[in-house]
CSV table of C-alpha atoms in Angstrom, one decimal:
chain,number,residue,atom,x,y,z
J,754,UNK,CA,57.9,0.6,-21.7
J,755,UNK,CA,57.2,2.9,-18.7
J,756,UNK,CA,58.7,1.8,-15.4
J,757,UNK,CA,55.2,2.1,-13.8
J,758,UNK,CA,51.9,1.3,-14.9
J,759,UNK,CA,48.3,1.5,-13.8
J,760,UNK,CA,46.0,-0.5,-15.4
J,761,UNK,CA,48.2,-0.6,-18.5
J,762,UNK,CA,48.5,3.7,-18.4
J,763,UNK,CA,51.9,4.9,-17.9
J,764,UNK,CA,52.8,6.5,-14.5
J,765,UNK,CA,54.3,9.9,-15.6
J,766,UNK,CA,55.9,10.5,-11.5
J,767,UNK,CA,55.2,9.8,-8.4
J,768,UNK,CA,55.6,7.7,-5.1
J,769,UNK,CA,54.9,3.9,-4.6
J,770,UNK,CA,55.2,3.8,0.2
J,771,UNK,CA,56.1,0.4,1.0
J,772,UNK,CA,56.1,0.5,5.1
J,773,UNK,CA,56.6,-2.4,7.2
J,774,UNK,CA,53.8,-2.6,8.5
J,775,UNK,CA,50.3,-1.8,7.2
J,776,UNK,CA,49.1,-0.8,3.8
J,777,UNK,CA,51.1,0.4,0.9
J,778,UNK,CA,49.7,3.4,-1.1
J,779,UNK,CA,51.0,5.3,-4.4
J,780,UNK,CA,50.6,8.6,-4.9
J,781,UNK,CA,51.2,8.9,-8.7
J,782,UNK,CA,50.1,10.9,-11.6
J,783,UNK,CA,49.1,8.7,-15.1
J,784,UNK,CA,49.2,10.2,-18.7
J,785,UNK,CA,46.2,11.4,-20.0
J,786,UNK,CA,43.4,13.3,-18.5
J,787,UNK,CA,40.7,10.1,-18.9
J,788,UNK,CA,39.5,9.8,-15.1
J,789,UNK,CA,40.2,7.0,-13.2
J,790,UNK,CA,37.1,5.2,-12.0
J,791,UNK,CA,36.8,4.0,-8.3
J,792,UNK,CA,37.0,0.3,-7.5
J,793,UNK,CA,39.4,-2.3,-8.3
J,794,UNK,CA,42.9,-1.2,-10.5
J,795,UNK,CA,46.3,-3.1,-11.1
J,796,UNK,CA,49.8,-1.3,-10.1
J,797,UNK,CA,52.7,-2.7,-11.9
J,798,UNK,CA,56.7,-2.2,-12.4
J,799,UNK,CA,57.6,-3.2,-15.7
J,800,UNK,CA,59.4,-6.3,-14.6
J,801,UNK,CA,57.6,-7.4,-11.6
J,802,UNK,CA,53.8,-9.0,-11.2
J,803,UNK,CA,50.7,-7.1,-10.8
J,804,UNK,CA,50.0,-5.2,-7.7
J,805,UNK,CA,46.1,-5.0,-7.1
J,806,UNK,CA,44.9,-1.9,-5.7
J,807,UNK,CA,41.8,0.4,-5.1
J,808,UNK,CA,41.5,3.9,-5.8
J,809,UNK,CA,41.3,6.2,-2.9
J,810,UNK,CA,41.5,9.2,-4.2
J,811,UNK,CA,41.7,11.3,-7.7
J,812,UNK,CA,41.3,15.2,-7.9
J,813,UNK,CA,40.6,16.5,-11.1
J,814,UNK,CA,43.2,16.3,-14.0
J,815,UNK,CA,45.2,19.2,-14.0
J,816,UNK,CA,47.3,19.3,-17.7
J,817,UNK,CA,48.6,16.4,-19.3
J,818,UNK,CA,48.2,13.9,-16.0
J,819,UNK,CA,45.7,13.0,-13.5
J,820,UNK,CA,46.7,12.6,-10.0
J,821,UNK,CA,45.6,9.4,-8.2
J,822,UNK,CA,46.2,7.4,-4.9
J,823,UNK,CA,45.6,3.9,-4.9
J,824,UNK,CA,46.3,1.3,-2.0
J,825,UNK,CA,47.0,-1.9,-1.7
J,826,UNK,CA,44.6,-4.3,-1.6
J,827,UNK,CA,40.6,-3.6,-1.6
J,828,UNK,CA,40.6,-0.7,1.1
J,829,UNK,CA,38.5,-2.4,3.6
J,830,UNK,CA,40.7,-1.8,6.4
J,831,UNK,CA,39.9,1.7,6.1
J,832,UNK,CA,36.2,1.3,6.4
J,833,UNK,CA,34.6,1.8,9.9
J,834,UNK,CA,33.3,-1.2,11.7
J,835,UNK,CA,30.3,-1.8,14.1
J,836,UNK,CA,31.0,-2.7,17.7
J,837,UNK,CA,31.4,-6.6,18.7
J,838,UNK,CA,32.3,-8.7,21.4
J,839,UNK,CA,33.6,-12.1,21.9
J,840,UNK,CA,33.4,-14.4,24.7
J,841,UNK,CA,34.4,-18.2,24.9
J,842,UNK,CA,35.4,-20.0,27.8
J,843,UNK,CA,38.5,-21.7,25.9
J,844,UNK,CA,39.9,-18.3,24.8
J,845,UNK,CA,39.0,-16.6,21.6
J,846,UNK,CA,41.3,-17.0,18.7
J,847,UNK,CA,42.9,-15.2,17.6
J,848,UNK,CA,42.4,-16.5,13.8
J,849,UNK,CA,38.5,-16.4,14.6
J,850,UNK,CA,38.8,-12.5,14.8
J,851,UNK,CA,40.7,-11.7,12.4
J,852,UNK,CA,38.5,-14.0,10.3
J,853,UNK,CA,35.9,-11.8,10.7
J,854,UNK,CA,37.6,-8.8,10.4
J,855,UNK,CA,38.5,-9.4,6.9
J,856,UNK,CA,35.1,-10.9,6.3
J,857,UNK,CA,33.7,-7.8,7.1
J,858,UNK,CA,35.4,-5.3,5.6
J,859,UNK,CA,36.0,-7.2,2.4
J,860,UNK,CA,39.7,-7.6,2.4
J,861,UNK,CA,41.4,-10.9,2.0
J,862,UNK,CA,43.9,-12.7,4.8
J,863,UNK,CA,46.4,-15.4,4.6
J,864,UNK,CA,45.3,-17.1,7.0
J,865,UNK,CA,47.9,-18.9,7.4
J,866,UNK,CA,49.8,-16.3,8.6
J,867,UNK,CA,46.9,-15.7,11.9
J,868,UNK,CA,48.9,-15.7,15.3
J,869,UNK,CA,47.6,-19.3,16.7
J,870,UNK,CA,46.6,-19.6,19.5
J,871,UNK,CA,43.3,-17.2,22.3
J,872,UNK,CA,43.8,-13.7,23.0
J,873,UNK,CA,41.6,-14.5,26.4
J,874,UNK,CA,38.4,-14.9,27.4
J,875,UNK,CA,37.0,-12.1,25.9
J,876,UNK,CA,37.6,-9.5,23.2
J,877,UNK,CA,35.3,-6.4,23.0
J,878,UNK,CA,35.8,-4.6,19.5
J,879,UNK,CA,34.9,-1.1,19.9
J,880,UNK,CA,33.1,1.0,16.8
J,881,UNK,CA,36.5,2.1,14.6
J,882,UNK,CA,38.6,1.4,11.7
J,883,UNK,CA,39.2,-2.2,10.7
J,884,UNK,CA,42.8,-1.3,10.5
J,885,UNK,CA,42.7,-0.4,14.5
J,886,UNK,CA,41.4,-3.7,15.4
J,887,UNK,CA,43.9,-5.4,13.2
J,888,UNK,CA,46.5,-3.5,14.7
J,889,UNK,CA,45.0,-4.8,17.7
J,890,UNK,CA,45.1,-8.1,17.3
J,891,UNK,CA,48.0,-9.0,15.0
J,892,UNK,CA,50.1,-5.4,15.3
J,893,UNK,CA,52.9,-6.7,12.4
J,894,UNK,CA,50.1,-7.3,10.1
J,895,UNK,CA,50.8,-5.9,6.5
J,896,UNK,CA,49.3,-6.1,2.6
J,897,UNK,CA,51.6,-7.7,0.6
J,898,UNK,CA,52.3,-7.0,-3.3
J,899,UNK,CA,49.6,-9.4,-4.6
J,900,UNK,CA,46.7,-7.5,-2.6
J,901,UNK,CA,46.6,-10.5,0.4
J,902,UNK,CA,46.8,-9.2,3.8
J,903,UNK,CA,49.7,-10.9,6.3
J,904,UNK,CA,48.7,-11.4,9.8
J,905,UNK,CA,52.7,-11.5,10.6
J,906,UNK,CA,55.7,-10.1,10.4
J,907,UNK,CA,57.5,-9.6,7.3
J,908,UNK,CA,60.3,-12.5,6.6
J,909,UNK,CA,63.9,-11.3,7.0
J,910,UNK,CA,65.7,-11.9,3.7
J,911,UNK,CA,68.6,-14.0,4.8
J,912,UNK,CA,71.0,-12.3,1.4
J,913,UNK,CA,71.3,-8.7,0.3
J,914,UNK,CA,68.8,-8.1,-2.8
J,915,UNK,CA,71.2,-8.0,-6.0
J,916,UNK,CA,71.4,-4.5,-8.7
J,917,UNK,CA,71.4,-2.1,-5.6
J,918,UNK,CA,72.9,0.8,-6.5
J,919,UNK,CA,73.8,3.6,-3.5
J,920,UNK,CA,73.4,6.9,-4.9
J,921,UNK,CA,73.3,9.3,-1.9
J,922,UNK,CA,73.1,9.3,1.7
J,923,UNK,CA,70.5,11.3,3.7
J,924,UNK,CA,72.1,11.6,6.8
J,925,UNK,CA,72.8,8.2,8.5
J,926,UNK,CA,69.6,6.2,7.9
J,927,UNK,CA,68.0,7.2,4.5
J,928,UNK,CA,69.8,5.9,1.4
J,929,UNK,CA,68.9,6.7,-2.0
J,930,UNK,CA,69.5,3.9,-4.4
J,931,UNK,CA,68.9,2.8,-8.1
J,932,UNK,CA,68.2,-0.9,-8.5
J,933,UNK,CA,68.5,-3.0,-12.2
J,934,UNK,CA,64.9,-3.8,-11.3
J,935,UNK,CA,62.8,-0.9,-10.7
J,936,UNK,CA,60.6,-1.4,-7.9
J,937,UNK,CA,62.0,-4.6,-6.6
J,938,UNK,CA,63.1,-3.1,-2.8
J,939,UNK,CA,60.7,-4.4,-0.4
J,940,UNK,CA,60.5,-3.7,3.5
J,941,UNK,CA,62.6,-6.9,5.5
J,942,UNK,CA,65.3,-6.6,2.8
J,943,UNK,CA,68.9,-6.9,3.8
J,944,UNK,CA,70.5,-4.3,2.5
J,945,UNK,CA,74.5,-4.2,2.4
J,946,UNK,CA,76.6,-1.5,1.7
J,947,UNK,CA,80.5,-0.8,2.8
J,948,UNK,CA,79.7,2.2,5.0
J,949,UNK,CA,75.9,1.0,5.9
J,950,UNK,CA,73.5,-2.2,6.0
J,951,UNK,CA,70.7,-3.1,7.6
J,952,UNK,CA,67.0,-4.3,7.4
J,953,UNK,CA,65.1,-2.5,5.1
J,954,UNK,CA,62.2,-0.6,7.3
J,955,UNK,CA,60.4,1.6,4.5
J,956,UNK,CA,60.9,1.6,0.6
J,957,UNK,CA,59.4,4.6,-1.3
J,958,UNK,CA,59.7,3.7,-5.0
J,959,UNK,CA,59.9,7.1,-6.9
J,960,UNK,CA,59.7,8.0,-10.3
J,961,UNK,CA,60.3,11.4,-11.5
J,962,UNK,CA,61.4,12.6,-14.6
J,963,UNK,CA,65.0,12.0,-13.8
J,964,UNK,CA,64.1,8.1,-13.8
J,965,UNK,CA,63.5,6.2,-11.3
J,966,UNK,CA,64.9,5.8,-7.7
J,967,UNK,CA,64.1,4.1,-4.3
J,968,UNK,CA,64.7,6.2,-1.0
J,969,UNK,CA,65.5,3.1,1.5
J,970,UNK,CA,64.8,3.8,5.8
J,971,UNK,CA,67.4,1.7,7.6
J,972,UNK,CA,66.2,2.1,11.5
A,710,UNK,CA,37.3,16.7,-0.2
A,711,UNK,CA,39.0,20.0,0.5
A,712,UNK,CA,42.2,19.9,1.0
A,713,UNK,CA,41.9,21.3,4.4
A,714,UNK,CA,39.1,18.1,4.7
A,715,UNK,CA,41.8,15.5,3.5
A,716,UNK,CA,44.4,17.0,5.8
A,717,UNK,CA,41.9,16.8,8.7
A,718,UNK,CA,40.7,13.5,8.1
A,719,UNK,CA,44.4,11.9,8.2
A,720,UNK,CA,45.6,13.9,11.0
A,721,UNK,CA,42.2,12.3,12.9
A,722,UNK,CA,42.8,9.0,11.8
A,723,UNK,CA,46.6,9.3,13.0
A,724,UNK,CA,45.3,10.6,16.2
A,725,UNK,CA,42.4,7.8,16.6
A,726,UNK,CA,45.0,5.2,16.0
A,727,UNK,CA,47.2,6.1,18.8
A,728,UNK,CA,44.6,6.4,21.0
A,729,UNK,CA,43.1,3.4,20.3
A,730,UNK,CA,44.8,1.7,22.9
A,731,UNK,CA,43.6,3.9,25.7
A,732,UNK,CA,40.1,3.4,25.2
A,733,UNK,CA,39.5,1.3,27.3
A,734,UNK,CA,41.3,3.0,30.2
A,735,UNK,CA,37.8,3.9,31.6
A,736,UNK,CA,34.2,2.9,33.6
A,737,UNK,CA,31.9,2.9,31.6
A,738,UNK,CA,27.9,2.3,32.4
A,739,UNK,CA,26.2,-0.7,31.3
A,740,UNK,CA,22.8,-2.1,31.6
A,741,UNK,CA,22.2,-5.5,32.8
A,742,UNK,CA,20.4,-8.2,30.3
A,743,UNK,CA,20.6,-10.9,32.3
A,744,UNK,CA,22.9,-12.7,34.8
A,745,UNK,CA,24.5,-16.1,35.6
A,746,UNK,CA,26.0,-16.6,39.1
A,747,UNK,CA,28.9,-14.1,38.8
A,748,UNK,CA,28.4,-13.6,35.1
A,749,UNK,CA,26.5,-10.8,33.6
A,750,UNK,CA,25.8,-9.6,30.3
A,751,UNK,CA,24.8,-6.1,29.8
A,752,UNK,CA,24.3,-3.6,26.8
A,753,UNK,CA,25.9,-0.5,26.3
A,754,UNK,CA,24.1,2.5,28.2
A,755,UNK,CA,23.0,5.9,26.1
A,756,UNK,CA,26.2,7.5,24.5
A,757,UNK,CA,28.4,4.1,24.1
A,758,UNK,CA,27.2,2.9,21.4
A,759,UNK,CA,31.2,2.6,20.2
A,760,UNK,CA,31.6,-0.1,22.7
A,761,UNK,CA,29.9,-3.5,22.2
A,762,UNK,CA,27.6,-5.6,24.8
A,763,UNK,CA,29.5,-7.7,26.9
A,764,UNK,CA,29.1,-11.2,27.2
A,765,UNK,CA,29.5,-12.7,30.8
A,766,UNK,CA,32.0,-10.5,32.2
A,767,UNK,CA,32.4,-11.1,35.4
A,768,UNK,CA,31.1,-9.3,38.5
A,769,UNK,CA,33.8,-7.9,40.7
A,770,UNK,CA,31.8,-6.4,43.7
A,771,UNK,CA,30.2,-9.2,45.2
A,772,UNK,CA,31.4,-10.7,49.0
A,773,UNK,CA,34.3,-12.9,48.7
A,774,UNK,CA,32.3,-16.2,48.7
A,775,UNK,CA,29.4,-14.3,47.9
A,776,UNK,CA,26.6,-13.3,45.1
A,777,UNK,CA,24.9,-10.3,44.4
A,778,UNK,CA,22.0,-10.4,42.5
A,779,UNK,CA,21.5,-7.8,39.8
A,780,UNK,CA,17.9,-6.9,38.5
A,781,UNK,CA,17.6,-7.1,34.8
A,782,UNK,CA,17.7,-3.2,33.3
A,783,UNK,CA,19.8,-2.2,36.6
A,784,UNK,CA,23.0,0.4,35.5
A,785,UNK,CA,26.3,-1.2,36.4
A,786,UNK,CA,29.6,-0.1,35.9
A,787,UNK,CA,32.2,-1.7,34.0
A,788,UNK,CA,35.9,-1.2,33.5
A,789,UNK,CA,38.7,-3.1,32.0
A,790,UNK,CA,41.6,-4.5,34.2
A,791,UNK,CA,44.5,-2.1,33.0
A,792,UNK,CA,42.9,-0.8,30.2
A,793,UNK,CA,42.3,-4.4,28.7
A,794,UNK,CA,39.7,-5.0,26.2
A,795,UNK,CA,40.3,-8.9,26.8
A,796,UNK,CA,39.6,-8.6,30.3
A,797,UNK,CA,36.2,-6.9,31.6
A,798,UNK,CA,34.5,-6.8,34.7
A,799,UNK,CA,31.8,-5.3,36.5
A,800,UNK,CA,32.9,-3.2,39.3
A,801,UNK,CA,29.9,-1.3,40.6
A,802,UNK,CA,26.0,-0.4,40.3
A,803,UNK,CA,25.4,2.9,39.0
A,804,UNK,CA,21.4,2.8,39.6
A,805,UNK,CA,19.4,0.5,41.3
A,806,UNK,CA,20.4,-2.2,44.0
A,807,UNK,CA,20.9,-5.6,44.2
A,808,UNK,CA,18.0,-7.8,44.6
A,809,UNK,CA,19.6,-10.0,47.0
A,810,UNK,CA,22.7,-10.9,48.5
A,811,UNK,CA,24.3,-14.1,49.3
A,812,UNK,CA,26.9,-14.6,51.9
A,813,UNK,CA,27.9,-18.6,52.1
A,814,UNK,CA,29.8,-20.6,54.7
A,815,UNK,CA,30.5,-23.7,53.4
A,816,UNK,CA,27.3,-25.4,52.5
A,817,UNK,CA,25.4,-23.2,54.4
A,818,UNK,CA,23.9,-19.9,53.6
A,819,UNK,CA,22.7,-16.6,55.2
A,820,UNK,CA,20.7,-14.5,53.2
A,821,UNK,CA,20.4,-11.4,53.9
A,822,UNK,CA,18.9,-7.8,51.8
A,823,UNK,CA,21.0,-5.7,50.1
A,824,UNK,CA,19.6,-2.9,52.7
A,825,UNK,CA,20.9,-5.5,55.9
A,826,UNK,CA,24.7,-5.5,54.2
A,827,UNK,CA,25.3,-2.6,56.7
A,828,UNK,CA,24.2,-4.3,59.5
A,829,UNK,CA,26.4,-7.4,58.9
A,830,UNK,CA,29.5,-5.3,59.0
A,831,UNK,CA,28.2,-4.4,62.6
A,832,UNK,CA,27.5,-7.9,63.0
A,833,UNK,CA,30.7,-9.1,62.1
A,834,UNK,CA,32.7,-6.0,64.2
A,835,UNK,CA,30.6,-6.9,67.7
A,836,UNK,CA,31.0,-10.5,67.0
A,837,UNK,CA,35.1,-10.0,66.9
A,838,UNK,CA,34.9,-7.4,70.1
A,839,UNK,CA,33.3,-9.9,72.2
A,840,UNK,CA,36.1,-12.9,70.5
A,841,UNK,CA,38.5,-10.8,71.1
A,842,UNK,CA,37.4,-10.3,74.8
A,843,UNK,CA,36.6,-13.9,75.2
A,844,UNK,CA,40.4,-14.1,74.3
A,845,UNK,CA,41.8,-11.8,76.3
A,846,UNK,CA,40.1,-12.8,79.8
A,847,UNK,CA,40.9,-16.6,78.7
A,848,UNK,CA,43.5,-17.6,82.3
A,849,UNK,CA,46.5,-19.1,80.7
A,850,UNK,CA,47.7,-22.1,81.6
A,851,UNK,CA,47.9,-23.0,85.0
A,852,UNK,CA,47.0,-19.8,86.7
A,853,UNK,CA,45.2,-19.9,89.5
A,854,UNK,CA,41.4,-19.4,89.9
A,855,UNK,CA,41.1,-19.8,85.7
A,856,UNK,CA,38.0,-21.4,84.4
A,857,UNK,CA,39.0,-23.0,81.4
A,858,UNK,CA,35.7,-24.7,80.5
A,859,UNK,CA,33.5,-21.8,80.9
A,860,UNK,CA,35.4,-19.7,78.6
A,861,UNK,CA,36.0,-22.6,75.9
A,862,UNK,CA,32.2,-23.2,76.3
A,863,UNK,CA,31.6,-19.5,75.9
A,864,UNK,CA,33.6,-19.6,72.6
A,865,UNK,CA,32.4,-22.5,71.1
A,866,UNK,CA,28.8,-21.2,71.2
A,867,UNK,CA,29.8,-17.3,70.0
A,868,UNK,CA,31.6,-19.8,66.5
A,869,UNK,CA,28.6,-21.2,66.4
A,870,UNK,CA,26.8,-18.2,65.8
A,871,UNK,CA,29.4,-16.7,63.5
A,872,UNK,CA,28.5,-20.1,61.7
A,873,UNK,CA,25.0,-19.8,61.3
A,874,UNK,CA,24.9,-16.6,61.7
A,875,UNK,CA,22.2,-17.1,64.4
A,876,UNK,CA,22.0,-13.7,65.5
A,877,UNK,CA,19.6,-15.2,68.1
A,878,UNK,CA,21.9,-17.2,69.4
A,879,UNK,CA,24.4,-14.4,70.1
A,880,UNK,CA,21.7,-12.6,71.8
A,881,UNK,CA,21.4,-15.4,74.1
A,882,UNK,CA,24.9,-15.2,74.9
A,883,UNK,CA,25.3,-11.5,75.7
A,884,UNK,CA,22.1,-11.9,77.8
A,885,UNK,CA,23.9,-15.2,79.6
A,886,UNK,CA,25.2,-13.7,83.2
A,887,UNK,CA,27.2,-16.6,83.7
A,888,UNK,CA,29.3,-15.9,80.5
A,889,UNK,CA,32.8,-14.5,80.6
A,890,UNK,CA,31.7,-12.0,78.9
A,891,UNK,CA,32.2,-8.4,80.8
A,892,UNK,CA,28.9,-6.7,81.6
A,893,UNK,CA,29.2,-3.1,80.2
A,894,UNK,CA,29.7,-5.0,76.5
A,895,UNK,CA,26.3,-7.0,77.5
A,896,UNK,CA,24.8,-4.1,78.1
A,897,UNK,CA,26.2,-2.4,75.2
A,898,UNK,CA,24.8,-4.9,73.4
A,899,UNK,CA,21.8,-5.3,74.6
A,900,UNK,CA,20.9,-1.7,74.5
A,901,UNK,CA,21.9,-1.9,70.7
A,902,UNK,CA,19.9,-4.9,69.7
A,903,UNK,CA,17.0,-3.3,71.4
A,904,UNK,CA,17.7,-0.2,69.7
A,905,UNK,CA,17.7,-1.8,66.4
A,906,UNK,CA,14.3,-3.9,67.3
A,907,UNK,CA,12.5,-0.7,67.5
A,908,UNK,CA,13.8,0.6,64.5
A,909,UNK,CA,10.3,-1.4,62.9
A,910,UNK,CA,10.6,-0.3,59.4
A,911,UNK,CA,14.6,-0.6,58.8
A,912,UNK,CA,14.6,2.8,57.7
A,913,UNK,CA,17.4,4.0,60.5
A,914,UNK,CA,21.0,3.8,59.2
A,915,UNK,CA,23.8,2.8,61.7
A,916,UNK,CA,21.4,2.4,64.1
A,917,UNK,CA,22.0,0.3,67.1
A,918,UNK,CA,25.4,-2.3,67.2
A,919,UNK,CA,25.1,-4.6,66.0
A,920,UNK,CA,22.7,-2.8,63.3
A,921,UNK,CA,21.1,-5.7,62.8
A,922,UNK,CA,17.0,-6.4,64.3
A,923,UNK,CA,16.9,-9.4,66.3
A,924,UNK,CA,14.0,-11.7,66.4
């Protein structure tokens, strides 16, 4: 079974970015030359759930593979939004914009997660990117695995994740490491090693045709 | 998408997203819709449509204790306190002027024209020369010759004015020869309120002290 699949089609190389903050995108190439249609698609390491996605981007096939990017979630927070302002005497929320963000450019928020509390008296939303207004409003926001967008910071994993194997160092911060589980890294990880540990800031999940590695940034 | 196109797109987004945080740091021109005491609500003028219309910001440039009202389509300016998209204000008229302006003293009210706000500056510089006078030849205690009651009366009646803003009333005191007040400041005065009265049609700037017409 391939390491990395998308929408059941094996994922012959390529780079799964898991940043802190913000959306997570794959750069990856699949078998076959079949094209990839736009919309809605499933990312998944063998051993782990489904990851939706949406397909950004897929040049023609070149050989065997064809090259795609897909991103977490439904890729509203790239679409532009129109200008709008909010006024209320008793602060705006910040739940009540963030409400409408997602309502508007189609993604879907734990709400949950949205800061409590008013941002002030006003908020004026000028024409841009969903994401910019997010980043706005609730800076550590981030798309999670399952395609749900977190208004918050990422939890810190109180334990080191189990199966992580150091391979190399790249200079004092980057750590190349195999894990029993491909894929299973995640940004806010503790990651503990004899010479270096830390709180994992970035994952890139890679896989290449030497197997499959993560490349770990510990700030 | 070229590659050149991709490359360009993510560099702008990169860039927009950093600078998204400055955009406010700016005036920018609104039009008035409509206006609530010292809340207006304006529209975006040509070239912002980026920027949303603001609801009931509020307006910055009036008196301290005052109101300035704004004719509906009138160009204002508004900015955000330190770059601030929580916090707007209107700090200025771009086109237009003010359809009136309200200066209040406790429950009462002097309403003068946008035009006149000039002439109350005068108003309010003469009125502190000649307190400031009144001050200065007020005997202190127990010196010989003082007259206490003429000068306290003499005050009284120039707070009065300041009070109701009576410029009337101050006219009758600079024209008093009995006051405490030193002739070549009646005269002054006098000359400058007359001045002003002959300005007919308001149309003379800084014209007379205090630049206000009496009568």
């Amino acid at each position: 079974m391939a390491a990395l699949t998308l929408d059941g089609r094996a994922v012959l190389h390529g780079v799964v970015q898991l940043p802190f903050r913000g959306v997570w995108c794959a750069d990856i190439a699949i078998d076959g030359t079949d094209p990839v249609a736009a919309g809605a698609h499933s990312l998944r390491f063998a051993d782990l759930p489904e990851m939706p996605c949406t397909l950004v981007s897929a040049p023609p096939a070149f050989g065997p593979s064809q090259a795609v990017r897909v991103i977490g979630g439904k890729g509203g927070w790239r679409t532009t939004l129109p200008p709008r302002s909010y006024r209320s005497p008793l602060g705006v929320r910040f739940a009540n914009i963030i409400a409408d963000l997602a309502r508007e450019c189609g993604e879907t928020v734990d709400m949950t997660t949205a800061p409590s509390g008013t941002i002030g008296e006003h908020f004026i939303r000028s024409l841009g990117r969903a994401s910019d207004a997010m980043n706005r409003v609730a800076p550590q926001w981030w798309v999670r695995r399952d395609g749900v967008t977190s208004a918050s910071t990422r939890a810190v994993a109180t334990a080191p994740t189990p199966g992580v194997h150091v391979l190399d160092y790249r200079g004092t911060q980057w750590v190349t490491c195999a894990t029993d589980v491909p894929g299973i890294l995640n940004p806010g990880d503790l990651f503990e090693h004899p010479t270096l540990s830390g709180r994992v800031a970035s994952v890139a999940h890679t896989i290449g045709e030497l197997g499959q590695f993560s490349l770990v940034w510990l700030p | 998408m070229t590659e050149v196109d991709a490359t360009s797109a993510a560099l702008n987004a990169i860039i927009d997203a950093r600078v998204a945080p400055l955009r406010y740091r700016g005036v920018f021109e609104y039009i008035v819709v409509s206006q609530s005491g010292n809340a207006v609500s304006a529209k975006p003028s040509r070239g912002l449509e980026w920027l949303p219309p603001i609801d009931r910001a509020r307006l910055v440039f009036s008196p301290l204790g005052g109101a300035v009202d704004l004719p509906t389509g009138s160009f204002v300016l508004v900015s955000f306190i330190n770059g601030d998209e929580t916090r707007p204000v209107v700090i200025g008229l771009t086109a237009g002027t003010p359809d009136e302006i309200t200066l209040s003293q406790r429950s009462r009210a002097a309403v003068e024209h946008a035009t006149s706000a000039e002439a109350l500056v005068h108003f309010l510089k003469n009125w502190f020369e000649a307190f400031a006078h009144l001050l200065h030849n007020a005997p202190g205690p127990g010196s010989p010759g003082s007259a206490p009651i003429t000068t306290a009366n003499d005050l009284a009646t120039l707070i009065d004015t300041f009070q109701t803003a009576d410029l009337m009333a101050l006219d009758a005191i600079v024209r008093d020869s009995t006051s405490s007040i030193s002739a070549p400041l009646y005269a002054g005065i006098v000359a400058a309120l007359a001045s002003k009265s002959a300005d007919a049609d308001g149309k003379s700037p800084n014209l007379g002290s205090p630049d206000i017409r009496i009568g």
